[in-house]
PDB file of C-alpha atoms and ligand atoms in Angstrom:
ATOM      1  CA  MET T   1     101.571  98.790 131.847  1.00 46.00           C
ATOM      2  CA  SER T   2     102.631 102.112 130.441  1.00 47.00           C
ATOM      3  CA  GLY T   3     106.086 100.810 129.436  1.00 56.00           C
ATOM      4  CA  ASP T   4     104.318  97.998 127.543  1.00 90.00           C
ATOM      5  CA  LEU T   5     101.812 100.403 125.943  1.00 95.00           C
ATOM      6  CA  TYR T   6     104.930 102.146 124.476  1.00 95.00           C
ATOM      7  CA  ARG T   7     104.983  99.240 121.927  1.00 96.00           C
ATOM      8  CA  LEU T   8     101.688 100.362 120.490  1.00 97.00           C
ATOM      9  CA  ARG T   9     102.750 104.070 120.511  1.00 97.00           C
ATOM     10  CA  SER T  10     105.955 103.308 118.662  1.00 96.00           C
ATOM     11  CA  PHE T  11     104.045 101.116 116.140  1.00 98.00           C
ATOM     12  CA  VAL T  12     101.644 103.990 115.505  1.00 98.00           C
ATOM     13  CA  THR T  13     104.432 106.572 115.059  1.00 98.00           C
ATOM     14  CA  GLY T  14     106.384 104.130 112.869  1.00 98.00           C
ATOM     15  CA  PHE T  15     103.387 103.434 110.680  1.00 98.00           C
ATOM     16  CA  ALA T  16     102.555 107.154 110.335  1.00 98.00           C
ATOM     17  CA  ALA T  17     106.167 107.836 109.310  1.00 98.00           C
ATOM     18  CA  LEU T  18     105.980 104.996 106.710  1.00 98.00           C
ATOM     19  CA  LEU T  19     102.797 106.510 105.157  1.00 98.00           C
ATOM     20  CA  ARG T  20     104.317 110.036 105.120  1.00 97.00           C
ATOM     21  CA  ARG T  21     106.916 108.659 102.698  1.00 97.00           C
ATOM     22  CA  ASN T  22     103.922 108.110 100.345  1.00 95.00           C
ATOM     23  CA  PRO T  23     104.758 104.462  99.466  1.00 96.00           C
ATOM     24  CA  ASP T  24     102.786 102.366  97.042  1.00 98.00           C
ATOM     25  CA  GLU T  25     100.518  99.585  98.392  1.00 98.00           C
ATOM     26  CA  PRO T  26     103.011  96.711  98.018  1.00 98.00           C
ATOM     27  CA  ALA T  27     105.535  98.754 100.075  1.00 98.00           C
ATOM     28  CA  ILE T  28     102.917  99.585 102.734  1.00 98.00           C
ATOM     29  CA  LEU T  29     101.973  95.910 102.979  1.00 98.00           C
ATOM     30  CA  SER T  30     105.571  94.702 103.155  1.00 98.00           C
ATOM     31  CA  GLU T  31     107.105  97.383 105.395  1.00 98.00           C
ATOM     32  CA  GLY T  32     103.960  97.867 107.456  1.00 98.00           C
ATOM     33  CA  GLY T  33     103.663  94.114 107.796  1.00 98.00           C
ATOM     34  CA  GLN T  34     107.140  94.024 109.306  1.00 98.00           C
ATOM     35  CA  LEU T  35     106.121  96.698 111.839  1.00 98.00           C
ATOM     36  CA  LEU T  36     102.960  94.796 112.655  1.00 98.00           C
ATOM     37  CA  SER T  37     104.864  91.534 112.919  1.00 97.00           C
ATOM     38  CA  ALA T  38     107.159  93.139 115.519  1.00 96.00           C
ATOM     39  CA  LEU T  39     104.088  94.540 117.413  1.00 97.00           C
ATOM     40  CA  VAL T  40     102.395  91.178 117.770  1.00 97.00           C
ATOM     41  CA  ALA T  41     105.556  89.265 118.578  1.00 95.00           C
ATOM     42  CA  ARG T  42     105.070  90.188 122.280  1.00 94.00           C
ATOM     43  CA  ASP T  43     101.645  89.806 123.955  1.00 95.00           C
ATOM     44  CA  ASP T  44     102.251  92.164 126.885  1.00 94.00           C
ATOM     45  CA  TRP T  45     100.921  95.523 125.817  1.00 96.00           C
ATOM     46  CA  LEU T  46      97.153  95.312 124.927  1.00 97.00           C
ATOM     47  CA  PRO T  47      95.127  96.913 127.746  1.00 96.00           C
ATOM     48  CA  ASP T  48      92.503  94.489 129.120  1.00 96.00           C
ATOM     49  CA  ALA T  49      89.715  96.959 128.214  1.00 97.00           C
ATOM     50  CA  TYR T  50      90.426  96.259 124.521  1.00 98.00           C
ATOM     51  CA  ALA T  51      90.738  92.486 124.945  1.00 97.00           C
ATOM     52  CA  GLN T  52      87.240  91.775 126.280  1.00 98.00           C
ATOM     53  CA  PRO T  53      85.160  89.260 124.324  1.00 98.00           C
ATOM     54  CA  ASP T  54      81.399  89.548 124.017  1.00 97.00           C
ATOM     55  CA  PRO T  55      79.270  86.433 124.485  1.00 95.00           C
ATOM     56  CA  GLU T  56      77.185  87.163 121.343  1.00 94.00           C
ATOM     57  CA  ARG T  57      79.666  88.181 118.656  1.00 95.00           C
ATOM     58  CA  TYR T  58      83.264  89.174 117.898  1.00 96.00           C
ATOM     59  CA  ARG T  59      84.257  92.680 118.908  1.00 97.00           C
ATOM     60  CA  GLN T  60      86.289  95.356 117.115  1.00 98.00           C
ATOM     61  CA  TYR T  61      88.010  98.005 119.360  1.00 98.00           C
ATOM     62  CA  LEU T  62      89.648 101.105 117.864  1.00 98.00           C
ATOM     63  CA  LEU T  63      93.144 101.477 119.362  1.00 98.00           C
ATOM     64  CA  HIS T  64      94.244 104.426 117.175  1.00 98.00           C
ATOM     65  CA  GLY T  65      92.727 106.581 114.466  1.00 98.00           C
ATOM     66  CA  ASP T  66      94.917 108.755 112.258  1.00 97.00           C
ATOM     67  CA  SER T  67      93.665 112.324 112.090  1.00 96.00           C
ATOM     68  CA  ALA T  68      93.532 112.195 108.248  1.00 96.00           C
ATOM     69  CA  GLU T  69      91.813 108.772 108.461  1.00 97.00           C
ATOM     70  CA  ALA T  70      94.750 107.462 106.459  1.00 97.00           C
ATOM     71  CA  PHE T  71      95.010 104.467 108.822  1.00 98.00           C
ATOM     72  CA  SER T  72      93.373 102.899 111.811  1.00 98.00           C
ATOM     73  CA  VAL T  73      94.566 100.305 114.256  1.00 98.00           C
ATOM     74  CA  VAL T  74      92.085  97.976 115.867  1.00 98.00           C
ATOM     75  CA  SER T  75      91.996  94.848 118.111  1.00 98.00           C
ATOM     76  CA  PHE T  76      89.666  92.081 117.011  1.00 98.00           C
ATOM     77  CA  VAL T  77      88.513  89.859 119.886  1.00 98.00           C
ATOM     78  CA  TRP T  78      86.897  86.533 119.167  1.00 97.00           C
ATOM     79  CA  GLY T  79      85.078  84.585 121.806  1.00 98.00           C
ATOM     80  CA  PRO T  80      85.295  80.765 121.582  1.00 97.00           C
ATOM     81  CA  GLY T  81      83.957  79.561 118.232  1.00 96.00           C
ATOM     82  CA  GLN T  82      83.053  83.083 116.928  1.00 98.00           C
ATOM     83  CA  ALA T  83      83.432  84.018 113.269  1.00 96.00           C
ATOM     84  CA  THR T  84      82.850  86.941 110.942  1.00 95.00           C
ATOM     85  CA  PRO T  85      80.475  86.785 108.037  1.00 95.00           C
ATOM     86  CA  VAL T  86      82.071  86.695 104.567  1.00 96.00           C
ATOM     87  CA  HIS T  87      82.995  90.316 104.080  1.00 96.00           C
ATOM     88  CA  ASP T  88      85.259  92.739 102.126  1.00 96.00           C
ATOM     89  CA  HIS T  89      87.278  95.718 103.194  1.00 97.00           C
ATOM     90  CA  THR T  90      87.618  97.992 100.069  1.00 97.00           C
ATOM     91  CA  VAL T  91      91.015  99.288 101.392  1.00 98.00           C
ATOM     92  CA  TRP T  92      94.332  97.572 102.225  1.00 98.00           C
ATOM     93  CA  GLY T  93      94.520  95.770 105.585  1.00 98.00           C
ATOM     94  CA  LEU T  94      97.092  93.903 107.666  1.00 98.00           C
ATOM     95  CA  VAL T  95      96.144  91.297 110.191  1.00 97.00           C
ATOM     96  CA  GLY T  96      98.532  90.079 112.885  1.00 97.00           C
ATOM     97  CA  VAL T  97      97.603  87.398 115.490  1.00 97.00           C
ATOM     98  CA  LEU T  98      98.388  88.427 119.070  1.00 97.00           C
ATOM     99  CA  ARG T  99      96.789  85.652 121.055  1.00 97.00           C
ATOM    100  CA  GLY T 100      95.158  82.236 120.158  1.00 97.00           C
ATOM    101  CA  ALA T 101      94.807  81.499 116.548  1.00 97.00           C
ATOM    102  CA  GLU T 102      92.538  82.319 113.591  1.00 97.00           C
ATOM    103  CA  LEU T 103      91.333  80.650 110.466  1.00 96.00           C
ATOM    104  CA  SER T 104      91.050  82.897 107.386  1.00 95.00           C
ATOM    105  CA  GLN T 105      89.134  81.548 104.295  1.00 96.00           C
ATOM    106  CA  PRO T 106      89.606  83.653 101.179  1.00 95.00           C
ATOM    107  CA  TYR T 107      86.884  83.961  98.546  1.00 95.00           C
ATOM    108  CA  ALA T 108      87.032  84.820  94.903  1.00 91.00           C
ATOM    109  CA  ARG T 109      84.337  86.522  92.744  1.00 86.00           C
ATOM    110  CA  THR T 110      83.381  84.307  89.796  1.00 85.00           C
ATOM    111  CA  PRO T 111      80.503  84.372  87.318  1.00 83.00           C
ATOM    112  CA  ASP T 112      78.858  81.751  89.614  1.00 82.00           C
ATOM    113  CA  GLY T 113      79.206  83.944  92.671  1.00 84.00           C
ATOM    114  CA  LEU T 114      81.698  83.788  95.494  1.00 90.00           C
ATOM    115  CA  VAL T 115      83.776  80.684  95.653  1.00 91.00           C
ATOM    116  CA  PRO T 116      86.231  79.620  98.439  1.00 93.00           C
ATOM    117  CA  GLN T 117      89.822  79.849  97.276  1.00 93.00           C
ATOM    118  CA  GLY T 118      91.742  76.831  98.632  1.00 92.00           C
ATOM    119  CA  SER T 119      91.624  75.824 102.237  1.00 92.00           C
ATOM    120  CA  PRO T 120      91.595  78.293 105.141  1.00 93.00           C
ATOM    121  CA  ALA T 121      94.937  79.692 106.311  1.00 93.00           C
ATOM    122  CA  ARG T 122      95.670  79.113 109.979  1.00 96.00           C
ATOM    123  CA  LEU T 123      97.159  82.252 111.441  1.00 96.00           C
ATOM    124  CA  GLU T 124      99.292  81.578 114.558  1.00 95.00           C
ATOM    125  CA  PRO T 125     100.566  84.264 116.992  1.00 94.00           C
ATOM    126  CA  GLY T 126     103.166  86.548 115.337  1.00 89.00           C
ATOM    127  CA  ARG T 127     101.866  85.769 111.790  1.00 89.00           C
ATOM    128  CA  VAL T 128     100.705  88.630 109.580  1.00 95.00           C
ATOM    129  CA  GLU T 129      98.299  88.399 106.649  1.00 94.00           C
ATOM    130  CA  ALA T 130      97.322  91.112 104.117  1.00 96.00           C
ATOM    131  CA  VAL T 131      94.085  91.851 102.272  1.00 96.00           C
ATOM    132  CA  SER T 132      93.170  94.484  99.645  1.00 97.00           C
ATOM    133  CA  PRO T 133      91.081  94.845  96.514  1.00 96.00           C
ATOM    134  CA  ARG T 134      94.325  94.306  94.544  1.00 96.00           C
ATOM    135  CA  ILE T 135      95.474  91.005  96.159  1.00 95.00           C
ATOM    136  CA  GLY T 136      92.178  89.552  97.406  1.00 93.00           C
ATOM    137  CA  ASP T 137      89.720  91.400  99.603  1.00 95.00           C
ATOM    138  CA  ILE T 138      86.947  88.971 100.487  1.00 96.00           C
ATOM    139  CA  HIS T 139      87.259  86.490 103.319  1.00 96.00           C
ATOM    140  CA  ARG T 140      85.718  84.946 106.389  1.00 96.00           C
ATOM    141  CA  VAL T 141      87.681  84.772 109.607  1.00 96.00           C
ATOM    142  CA  ALA T 142      87.049  82.488 112.511  1.00 96.00           C
ATOM    143  CA  ASN T 143      88.494  81.784 115.976  1.00 98.00           C
ATOM    144  CA  ALA T 144      90.425  78.614 115.498  1.00 97.00           C
ATOM    145  CA  PHE T 145      89.460  77.595 119.083  1.00 98.00           C
ATOM    146  CA  ASP T 146      86.123  76.570 120.579  1.00 97.00           C
ATOM    147  CA  ASP T 147      87.363  76.949 124.128  1.00 97.00           C
ATOM    148  CA  ARG T 148      89.264  80.171 124.297  1.00 97.00           C
ATOM    149  CA  VAL T 149      89.575  83.738 123.180  1.00 98.00           C
ATOM    150  CA  SER T 150      91.606  84.729 120.205  1.00 98.00           C
ATOM    151  CA  ILE T 151      92.867  88.318 119.444  1.00 98.00           C
ATOM    152  CA  SER T 152      94.367  89.905 116.373  1.00 97.00           C
ATOM    153  CA  ILE T 153      95.647  93.385 115.679  1.00 98.00           C
ATOM    154  CA  HIS T 154      94.574  94.895 112.414  1.00 98.00           C
ATOM    155  CA  VAL T 155      95.716  98.006 110.448  1.00 98.00           C
ATOM    156  CA  TYR T 156      93.618  99.393 107.585  1.00 98.00           C
ATOM    157  CA  GLY T 157      94.193 102.177 105.050  1.00 98.00           C
ATOM    158  CA  ALA T 158      91.161 104.129 106.318  1.00 98.00           C
ATOM    159  CA  ASN T 159      89.009 104.670 109.372  1.00 98.00           C
ATOM    160  CA  ILE T 160      87.740 101.137 108.955  1.00 98.00           C
ATOM    161  CA  GLY T 161      84.802 101.433 111.406  1.00 98.00           C
ATOM    162  CA  ALA T 162      83.266 104.088 109.157  1.00 98.00           C
ATOM    163  CA  VAL T 163      83.938 102.512 105.736  1.00 98.00           C
ATOM    164  CA  ARG T 164      80.899 101.497 103.655  1.00 98.00           C
ATOM    165  CA  ARG T 165      81.652  97.929 102.655  1.00 97.00           C
ATOM    166  CA  ALA T 166      79.739  94.667 102.400  1.00 96.00           C
ATOM    167  CA  THR T 167      79.081  91.285 103.925  1.00 96.00           C
ATOM    168  CA  TYR T 168      77.994  88.480 101.594  1.00 94.00           C
ATOM    169  CA  ASP T 169      75.342  85.805 101.999  1.00 91.00           C
ATOM    170  CA  ALA T 170      75.629  82.172 100.913  1.00 82.00           C
ATOM    171  CA  GLN T 171      74.582  83.135  97.367  1.00 84.00           C
ATOM    172  CA  GLY T 172      77.307  85.836  97.237  1.00 87.00           C
ATOM    173  CA  ARG T 173      74.800  88.650  97.415  1.00 90.00           C
ATOM    174  CA  PRO T 174      76.340  91.753  99.009  1.00 93.00           C
ATOM    175  CA  LYS T 175      74.716  93.508 101.990  1.00 96.00           C
ATOM    176  CA  PRO T 176      75.899  97.013 102.882  1.00 97.00           C
ATOM    177  CA  PHE T 177      77.872  97.080 106.177  1.00 95.00           C
ATOM    178  CA  VAL T 178      79.492  99.744 108.350  1.00 97.00           C
ATOM    179  CA  SER T 179      81.197  98.021 111.282  1.00 96.00           C
ATOM    180  CA  GLY T 180      81.565 100.867 113.804  1.00 97.00           C
ATOM    181  CA  TYR T 181      83.585 100.107 116.959  1.00 98.00           C
ATOM    182  CA  ALA T 182      82.769  98.534 120.329  1.00 98.00           C
ATOM    183  CA  ASN T 183      84.535 101.188 122.357  1.00 98.00           C
ATOM    184  CA  THR T 184      83.934 104.908 123.029  1.00 97.00           C
ATOM    185  CA  THR T 185      87.326 105.704 124.588  1.00 97.00           C
ATOM    186  CA  LEU T 186      90.870 104.894 123.334  1.00 97.00           C
ATOM    187  CA  PRO T 187      94.090 103.937 125.055  1.00 97.00           C
ATOM    188  CA  ASN T 188      96.076 107.089 125.883  1.00 97.00           C
ATOM    189  CA  LEU T 189      99.301 106.602 123.942  1.00 97.00           C
ATOM    190  CA  TRP T 190     100.428 110.142 124.452  1.00 96.00           C
ATOM    191  CA  ASP T 191     100.791 110.406 128.216  1.00 95.00           C
ATOM    192  CA  PRO T 192     104.423 111.136 129.131  1.00 93.00           C
ATOM    193  CA  SER T 193     104.386 107.959 131.311  1.00 92.00           C
ATOM    194  CA  VAL T 194     104.077 105.911 127.984  1.00 94.00           C
ATOM    195  CA  SER T 195     107.820 105.894 127.451  1.00 90.00           C
ATOM    196  CA  PRO T 196     110.459 103.469 126.330  1.00 88.00           C
ATOM    197  CA  PRO T 197     111.189 100.683 128.725  1.00 77.00           C
ATOM    198  CA  ALA T 198     114.060 101.639 131.113  1.00 73.00           C
TER     199      ALA T 198
HETATM  200 FE1   FE Z   1      88.516  90.994 107.325  1.00 50.20          FE
END
């Protein structure tokens, strides 16, 4: 397992190195998206503890939190048929599907309230999608399957579990929302056994 966990460690160090170059958001989304795409190309590294669904609702596990809260990496685990409410992020985010598949329906703010933008995108394993207030920040995400778990890996430009943001009701009215995290301990990326595969 440790050799596999090295994939996450090298993703985290690669993403931190990218942000240290102080890129603008388009560069973060494009270069960071390539890093995430490589991470989710292989489904052999996520520890089972961070892949457990909950019967009631989707779960969000923190996998890594940057010390300056400049970025966070989370696993989103959907049980069969589970979905998020319509929600925003307020910061840039990257979503890469690791297992199963997801449906993401974007929404736009209009004078008449929130309106779905086109049909939902189906995200298959290895596919990466971006969100941000600049390019479109409001969506609803659902497990594409009624009979199995789906998992995606997300990266956000903040400690996302602590960000004050909003969910939206059917009339487009915002409701304050701080997601928190489902876990109290994190995978140990820094043990010397977490090393490149031989
Ligand atoms: Fe989202």
